[in-house]
C-alpha cells in the first residue's frame, strides 16, 4: 500500500493566500492543486528525509507553477512571489535554495549545481508528472501509477496550460519556451544565476 499525502498545511496556506493568481480559473486552480500534490509526493520519494524536507517540498510545489495562469514566462515571477511569502513567514533562509528548485524544475537534463539534491529530485518528479509517467527516472512505477490514479489534476493540463502556451506563442513567437530558461528566471527574480 502506497501512502500518499493529499494535504500539507503550508501548501494549503499558500494556495489559499494566492488564489488570485488563478485569474478566476477555479477549475484550473483545483487542477493546479492536484499537480502540486503529485509533484510533492513524487519528490518525497527521491529526497532523504530530514526535518525540513516536507516543508521545503510543499513550498516549492505550491509556488513552482503558480504564475502559469498569467504567462508562460512565469518562472521569475513565481520565484518573486515565493520570496515575498518566505520573507513574510520567517522562512527567508530557504529563499536561495527554493529559487534554484523552482528555476530549474523544467530542466531536461540533470542538475548538478548548488542545492542539487532537492533541485534534482523536484526536477525528476515534475518530469515524471508532466510526461504522464513515461519518464520516471529513479521513481518506482507503482508510485507514479498510484499518484496519477489518486490525485486529480482536472483541466490544468488539458485547458489551463495549453491556453497559456497559445497566448504566449502568439505574443512572443521568437521566445516560445521561456520555461526552460532557468538563468533568466533567476536574474528576473533578483537572484544570482546558477
PDB file of C-alpha atoms in Angstrom:
ATOM      1  CA  UNK A   1       0.000   0.000   0.000  1.00  0.00           C
ATOM      2  CA  UNK A   2       1.458   3.346  -1.047  1.00  0.00           C
ATOM      3  CA  UNK A   3       0.769   6.126   1.424  1.00  0.00           C
ATOM      4  CA  UNK A   4       0.173   9.397  -0.438  1.00  0.00           C
ATOM      5  CA  UNK A   5      -0.083  12.827   1.112  1.00  0.00           C
ATOM      6  CA  UNK A   6      -3.064  14.756  -0.214  1.00  0.00           C
ATOM      7  CA  UNK A   7      -2.777  17.800   2.024  1.00  0.00           C
ATOM      8  CA  UNK A   8       0.044  19.733   3.673  1.00  0.00           C
ATOM      9  CA  UNK A   9      -0.576  22.771   5.911  1.00  0.00           C
ATOM     10  CA  UNK A  10       1.955  25.046   4.184  1.00  0.00           C
ATOM     11  CA  UNK A  11       0.803  24.138   0.685  1.00  0.00           C
ATOM     12  CA  UNK A  12      -2.820  24.735   1.664  1.00  0.00           C
ATOM     13  CA  UNK A  13      -1.950  28.096   3.243  1.00  0.00           C
ATOM     14  CA  UNK A  14      -0.064  29.160   0.116  1.00  0.00           C
ATOM     15  CA  UNK A  15      -2.925  28.127  -2.167  1.00  0.00           C
ATOM     16  CA  UNK A  16      -5.471  29.965  -0.050  1.00  0.00           C
ATOM     17  CA  UNK A  17      -3.452  33.188   0.170  1.00  0.00           C
ATOM     18  CA  UNK A  18      -2.522  33.196  -3.531  1.00  0.00           C
ATOM     19  CA  UNK A  19      -5.771  32.075  -5.176  1.00  0.00           C
ATOM     20  CA  UNK A  20      -5.905  35.364  -7.082  1.00  0.00           C
ATOM     21  CA  UNK A  21      -3.022  34.022  -9.217  1.00  0.00           C
ATOM     22  CA  UNK A  22      -5.571  31.733 -10.918  1.00  0.00           C
ATOM     23  CA  UNK A  23      -7.114  34.827 -12.537  1.00  0.00           C
ATOM     24  CA  UNK A  24     -10.597  33.437 -11.928  1.00  0.00           C
ATOM     25  CA  UNK A  25      -9.863  29.983 -13.365  1.00  0.00           C
ATOM     26  CA  UNK A  26     -11.271  27.970 -10.445  1.00  0.00           C
ATOM     27  CA  UNK A  27     -11.206  24.643 -12.299  1.00  0.00           C
ATOM     28  CA  UNK A  28      -7.618  25.257 -13.351  1.00  0.00           C
ATOM     29  CA  UNK A  29      -6.694  26.200  -9.772  1.00  0.00           C
ATOM     30  CA  UNK A  30      -8.178  22.948  -8.467  1.00  0.00           C
ATOM     31  CA  UNK A  31      -6.135  21.098 -11.089  1.00  0.00           C
ATOM     32  CA  UNK A  32      -3.016  23.007 -10.096  1.00  0.00           C
ATOM     33  CA  UNK A  33      -3.561  21.835  -6.524  1.00  0.00           C
ATOM     34  CA  UNK A  34      -3.537  18.260  -7.819  1.00  0.00           C
ATOM     35  CA  UNK A  35      -0.372  18.913  -9.822  1.00  0.00           C
ATOM     36  CA  UNK A  36       1.236  20.348  -6.689  1.00  0.00           C
ATOM     37  CA  UNK A  37       0.484  17.183  -4.688  1.00  0.00           C
ATOM     38  CA  UNK A  38       1.566  14.848  -7.466  1.00  0.00           C
ATOM     39  CA  UNK A  39       4.969  16.528  -7.696  1.00  0.00           C
ATOM     40  CA  UNK A  40       5.244  16.763  -3.895  1.00  0.00           C
ATOM     41  CA  UNK A  41       4.622  13.038  -3.428  1.00  0.00           C
ATOM     42  CA  UNK A  42       6.998  12.014  -6.202  1.00  0.00           C
ATOM     43  CA  UNK A  43       9.783  14.318  -4.993  1.00  0.00           C
ATOM     44  CA  UNK A  44       9.457  12.997  -1.421  1.00  0.00           C
ATOM     45  CA  UNK A  45      10.389   9.554  -2.709  1.00  0.00           C
ATOM     46  CA  UNK A  46      13.686  10.888  -4.077  1.00  0.00           C
ATOM     47  CA  UNK A  47      14.930  13.026  -1.178  1.00  0.00           C
ATOM     48  CA  UNK A  48      16.360  11.744   2.081  1.00  0.00           C
ATOM     49  CA  UNK A  49      14.052  12.601   4.927  1.00  0.00           C
ATOM     50  CA  UNK A  50      15.268  15.435   7.116  1.00  0.00           C
ATOM     51  CA  UNK A  51      13.312  17.738   9.431  1.00  0.00           C
ATOM     52  CA  UNK A  52      12.664  20.365   6.713  1.00  0.00           C
ATOM     53  CA  UNK A  53      12.199  18.113   3.673  1.00  0.00           C
ATOM     54  CA  UNK A  54       8.402  18.083   3.525  1.00  0.00           C
ATOM     55  CA  UNK A  55       8.030  21.787   4.288  1.00  0.00           C
ATOM     56  CA  UNK A  56      10.552  22.769   1.599  1.00  0.00           C
ATOM     57  CA  UNK A  57       8.979  20.439  -0.951  1.00  0.00           C
ATOM     58  CA  UNK A  58       5.463  21.674  -0.126  1.00  0.00           C
ATOM     59  CA  UNK A  59       6.548  25.293  -0.580  1.00  0.00           C
ATOM     60  CA  UNK A  60       8.399  24.596  -3.825  1.00  0.00           C
ATOM     61  CA  UNK A  61       5.472  22.563  -5.155  1.00  0.00           C
ATOM     62  CA  UNK A  62       2.977  25.273  -4.254  1.00  0.00           C
ATOM     63  CA  UNK A  63       4.944  28.027  -5.972  1.00  0.00           C
ATOM     64  CA  UNK A  64       6.694  26.253  -8.868  1.00  0.00           C
ATOM     65  CA  UNK A  65       3.974  26.952 -11.480  1.00  0.00           C
ATOM     66  CA  UNK A  66       1.811  29.400  -9.516  1.00  0.00           C
ATOM     67  CA  UNK A  67       2.062  32.154 -12.116  1.00  0.00           C
ATOM     68  CA  UNK A  68       1.473  29.890 -15.108  1.00  0.00           C
ATOM     69  CA  UNK A  69      -2.082  31.209 -15.311  1.00  0.00           C
ATOM     70  CA  UNK A  70      -0.846  34.632 -16.453  1.00  0.00           C
ATOM     71  CA  UNK A  71       2.010  33.808 -18.802  1.00  0.00           C
ATOM     72  CA  UNK A  72       4.296  31.067 -19.998  1.00  0.00           C
ATOM     73  CA  UNK A  73       7.228  33.263 -18.944  1.00  0.00           C
ATOM     74  CA  UNK A  74       6.385  32.769 -15.290  1.00  0.00           C
ATOM     75  CA  UNK A  75       9.400  31.286 -13.529  1.00  0.00           C
ATOM     76  CA  UNK A  76      10.914  34.603 -12.386  1.00  0.00           C
ATOM     77  CA  UNK A  77       7.520  35.853 -11.286  1.00  0.00           C
ATOM     78  CA  UNK A  78       6.808  32.628  -9.366  1.00  0.00           C
ATOM     79  CA  UNK A  79      10.164  32.929  -7.591  1.00  0.00           C
ATOM     80  CA  UNK A  80       9.437  36.548  -6.611  1.00  0.00           C
ATOM     81  CA  UNK A  81       6.000  35.532  -5.332  1.00  0.00           C
ATOM     82  CA  UNK A  82       7.600  32.724  -3.318  1.00  0.00           C
ATOM     83  CA  UNK A  83      10.344  35.002  -1.944  1.00  0.00           C
ATOM     84  CA  UNK A  84       7.782  37.502  -0.677  1.00  0.00           C
ATOM     85  CA  UNK A  85       5.879  34.731   1.104  1.00  0.00           C
ATOM     86  CA  UNK A  86       9.067  33.211   2.552  1.00  0.00           C
ATOM     87  CA  UNK A  87      10.110  36.573   3.981  1.00  0.00           C
ATOM     88  CA  UNK A  88       6.628  37.287   5.333  1.00  0.00           C
ATOM     89  CA  UNK A  89       6.514  33.919   7.117  1.00  0.00           C
ATOM     90  CA  UNK A  90      10.048  33.962   8.556  1.00  0.00           C
ATOM     91  CA  UNK A  91      11.495  31.420   6.113  1.00  0.00           C
ATOM     92  CA  UNK A  92      13.791  33.756   4.184  1.00  0.00           C
ATOM     93  CA  UNK A  93      16.776  31.475   4.864  1.00  0.00           C
ATOM     94  CA  UNK A  94      15.273  28.984   2.386  1.00  0.00           C
ATOM     95  CA  UNK A  95      14.848  31.539  -0.419  1.00  0.00           C
ATOM     96  CA  UNK A  96      18.089  30.816  -2.305  1.00  0.00           C
ATOM     97  CA  UNK A  97      17.603  27.034  -2.308  1.00  0.00           C
ATOM     98  CA  UNK A  98      13.928  27.107  -3.248  1.00  0.00           C
ATOM     99  CA  UNK A  99      14.578  29.669  -6.005  1.00  0.00           C
ATOM    100  CA  UNK A 100      17.008  27.204  -7.607  1.00  0.00           C
ATOM    101  CA  UNK A 101      14.446  24.397  -7.260  1.00  0.00           C
ATOM    102  CA  UNK A 102      11.741  26.442  -8.995  1.00  0.00           C
ATOM    103  CA  UNK A 103      14.049  27.903 -11.652  1.00  0.00           C
ATOM    104  CA  UNK A 104      15.399  24.523 -12.739  1.00  0.00           C
ATOM    105  CA  UNK A 105      12.304  22.338 -12.407  1.00  0.00           C
ATOM    106  CA  UNK A 106      11.722  22.223 -16.192  1.00  0.00           C
ATOM    107  CA  UNK A 107      15.340  21.406 -16.974  1.00  0.00           C
ATOM    108  CA  UNK A 108      15.585  18.477 -19.386  1.00  0.00           C
ATOM    109  CA  UNK A 109      18.996  17.274 -18.196  1.00  0.00           C
ATOM    110  CA  UNK A 110      20.201  16.547 -14.682  1.00  0.00           C
ATOM    111  CA  UNK A 111      21.059  19.453 -12.410  1.00  0.00           C
ATOM    112  CA  UNK A 112      24.366  19.362 -10.539  1.00  0.00           C
ATOM    113  CA  UNK A 113      24.814  22.878  -9.155  1.00  0.00           C
ATOM    114  CA  UNK A 114      24.127  24.303  -5.684  1.00  0.00           C
ATOM    115  CA  UNK A 115      21.227  22.679  -3.818  1.00  0.00           C
ATOM    116  CA  UNK A 116      21.347  19.749  -6.239  1.00  0.00           C
ATOM    117  CA  UNK A 117      19.710  17.111  -4.030  1.00  0.00           C
ATOM    118  CA  UNK A 118      16.375  18.892  -3.641  1.00  0.00           C
ATOM    119  CA  UNK A 119      16.520  20.503  -7.098  1.00  0.00           C
ATOM    120  CA  UNK A 120      17.215  17.270  -8.950  1.00  0.00           C
ATOM    121  CA  UNK A 121      14.558  15.343  -7.021  1.00  0.00           C
ATOM    122  CA  UNK A 122      11.985  18.038  -7.766  1.00  0.00           C
ATOM    123  CA  UNK A 123      13.025  18.174 -11.440  1.00  0.00           C
ATOM    124  CA  UNK A 124      12.652  14.407 -11.808  1.00  0.00           C
ATOM    125  CA  UNK A 125       9.284  14.461 -10.025  1.00  0.00           C
ATOM    126  CA  UNK A 126       7.909  17.225 -12.251  1.00  0.00           C
ATOM    127  CA  UNK A 127       9.201  15.492 -15.387  1.00  0.00           C
ATOM    128  CA  UNK A 128       7.525  12.225 -14.352  1.00  0.00           C
ATOM    129  CA  UNK A 129       4.293  14.121 -13.728  1.00  0.00           C
ATOM    130  CA  UNK A 130       4.316  16.163 -16.933  1.00  0.00           C
ATOM    131  CA  UNK A 131       5.314  13.148 -19.058  1.00  0.00           C
ATOM    132  CA  UNK A 132       2.373  11.236 -17.538  1.00  0.00           C
ATOM    133  CA  UNK A 133       4.764   8.687 -16.083  1.00  0.00           C
ATOM    134  CA  UNK A 134       6.564   7.927 -19.345  1.00  0.00           C
ATOM    135  CA  UNK A 135       9.812   9.323 -17.910  1.00  0.00           C
ATOM    136  CA  UNK A 136      10.172   8.037 -14.360  1.00  0.00           C
ATOM    137  CA  UNK A 137      13.946   8.333 -13.773  1.00  0.00           C
ATOM    138  CA  UNK A 138      14.510   6.722 -10.373  1.00  0.00           C
ATOM    139  CA  UNK A 139      10.854   6.679  -9.366  1.00  0.00           C
ATOM    140  CA  UNK A 140       9.144   3.312  -8.843  1.00  0.00           C
ATOM    141  CA  UNK A 141       6.470   2.572 -11.441  1.00  0.00           C
ATOM    142  CA  UNK A 142       3.975   1.705  -8.675  1.00  0.00           C
ATOM    143  CA  UNK A 143       4.391   5.101  -7.010  1.00  0.00           C
ATOM    144  CA  UNK A 144       3.954   7.045 -10.250  1.00  0.00           C
ATOM    145  CA  UNK A 145       0.868   4.975 -11.061  1.00  0.00           C
ATOM    146  CA  UNK A 146      -0.614   5.493  -7.574  1.00  0.00           C
ATOM    147  CA  UNK A 147      -0.026   9.253  -7.721  1.00  0.00           C
ATOM    148  CA  UNK A 148      -1.637   9.511 -11.158  1.00  0.00           C
ATOM    149  CA  UNK A 149      -4.618   7.354 -10.153  1.00  0.00           C
ATOM    150  CA  UNK A 150      -5.328   9.005  -6.795  1.00  0.00           C
ATOM    151  CA  UNK A 151      -4.580  12.699  -7.291  1.00  0.00           C
ATOM    152  CA  UNK A 152      -6.690  14.516  -9.880  1.00  0.00           C
ATOM    153  CA  UNK A 153      -5.296  17.415 -11.914  1.00  0.00           C
ATOM    154  CA  UNK A 154      -8.620  18.169 -13.610  1.00  0.00           C
ATOM    155  CA  UNK A 155      -8.298  20.575 -16.502  1.00  0.00           C
ATOM    156  CA  UNK A 156      -4.923  22.044 -15.560  1.00  0.00           C
ATOM    157  CA  UNK A 157      -3.015  20.212 -18.330  1.00  0.00           C
ATOM    158  CA  UNK A 158      -5.871  19.991 -20.816  1.00  0.00           C
ATOM    159  CA  UNK A 159      -7.160  23.567 -20.677  1.00  0.00           C
ATOM    160  CA  UNK A 160      -5.134  25.918 -18.456  1.00  0.00           C
ATOM    161  CA  UNK A 161      -1.612  25.096 -19.652  1.00  0.00           C
ATOM    162  CA  UNK A 162      -2.500  24.862 -23.376  1.00  0.00           C
ATOM    163  CA  UNK A 163      -4.255  28.241 -23.157  1.00  0.00           C
ATOM    164  CA  UNK A 164      -1.151  29.810 -21.587  1.00  0.00           C
ATOM    165  CA  UNK A 165       1.045  28.279 -24.285  1.00  0.00           C
ATOM    166  CA  UNK A 166      -1.226  29.574 -27.034  1.00  0.00           C
ATOM    167  CA  UNK A 167      -1.312  33.104 -25.606  1.00  0.00           C
ATOM    168  CA  UNK A 168       2.459  33.156 -25.180  1.00  0.00           C
ATOM    169  CA  UNK A 169       3.308  31.871 -28.657  1.00  0.00           C
ATOM    170  CA  UNK A 170       1.011  34.461 -30.245  1.00  0.00           C
ATOM    171  CA  UNK A 171       2.553  37.312 -28.250  1.00  0.00           C
ATOM    172  CA  UNK A 172       6.182  36.123 -28.240  1.00  0.00           C
ATOM    173  CA  UNK A 173       6.810  33.919 -31.285  1.00  0.00           C
ATOM    174  CA  UNK A 174      10.598  34.303 -31.090  1.00  0.00           C
ATOM    175  CA  UNK A 175      10.686  33.157 -27.430  1.00  0.00           C
ATOM    176  CA  UNK A 176       8.413  30.083 -27.479  1.00  0.00           C
ATOM    177  CA  UNK A 177       9.787  28.212 -24.431  1.00  0.00           C
ATOM    178  CA  UNK A 178      10.761  30.641 -21.650  1.00  0.00           C
ATOM    179  CA  UNK A 179      10.002  27.984 -19.031  1.00  0.00           C
ATOM    180  CA  UNK A 180      13.324  26.335 -19.919  1.00  0.00           C
ATOM    181  CA  UNK A 181      15.341  29.461 -19.151  1.00  0.00           C
ATOM    182  CA  UNK A 182      16.356  28.980 -15.512  1.00  0.00           C
ATOM    183  CA  UNK A 183      19.197  31.507 -15.563  1.00  0.00           C
ATOM    184  CA  UNK A 184      16.890  34.197 -16.927  1.00  0.00           C
ATOM    185  CA  UNK A 185      14.275  33.368 -14.307  1.00  0.00           C
ATOM    186  CA  UNK A 186      16.823  33.714 -11.518  1.00  0.00           C
ATOM    187  CA  UNK A 187      18.012  37.055 -12.904  1.00  0.00           C
ATOM    188  CA  UNK A 188      14.412  38.291 -13.222  1.00  0.00           C
ATOM    189  CA  UNK A 189      13.855  37.312  -9.593  1.00  0.00           C
ATOM    190  CA  UNK A 190      16.950  39.207  -8.482  1.00  0.00           C
ATOM    191  CA  UNK A 191      18.980  36.065  -7.801  1.00  0.00           C
ATOM    192  CA  UNK A 192      22.454  35.110  -8.953  1.00  0.00           C
ATOM    193  CA  UNK A 193      22.027  32.569 -11.764  1.00  0.00           C
ATOM    194  CA  UNK A 194      23.414  29.078 -11.110  1.00  0.00           C
TER     195      UNK A 194
END
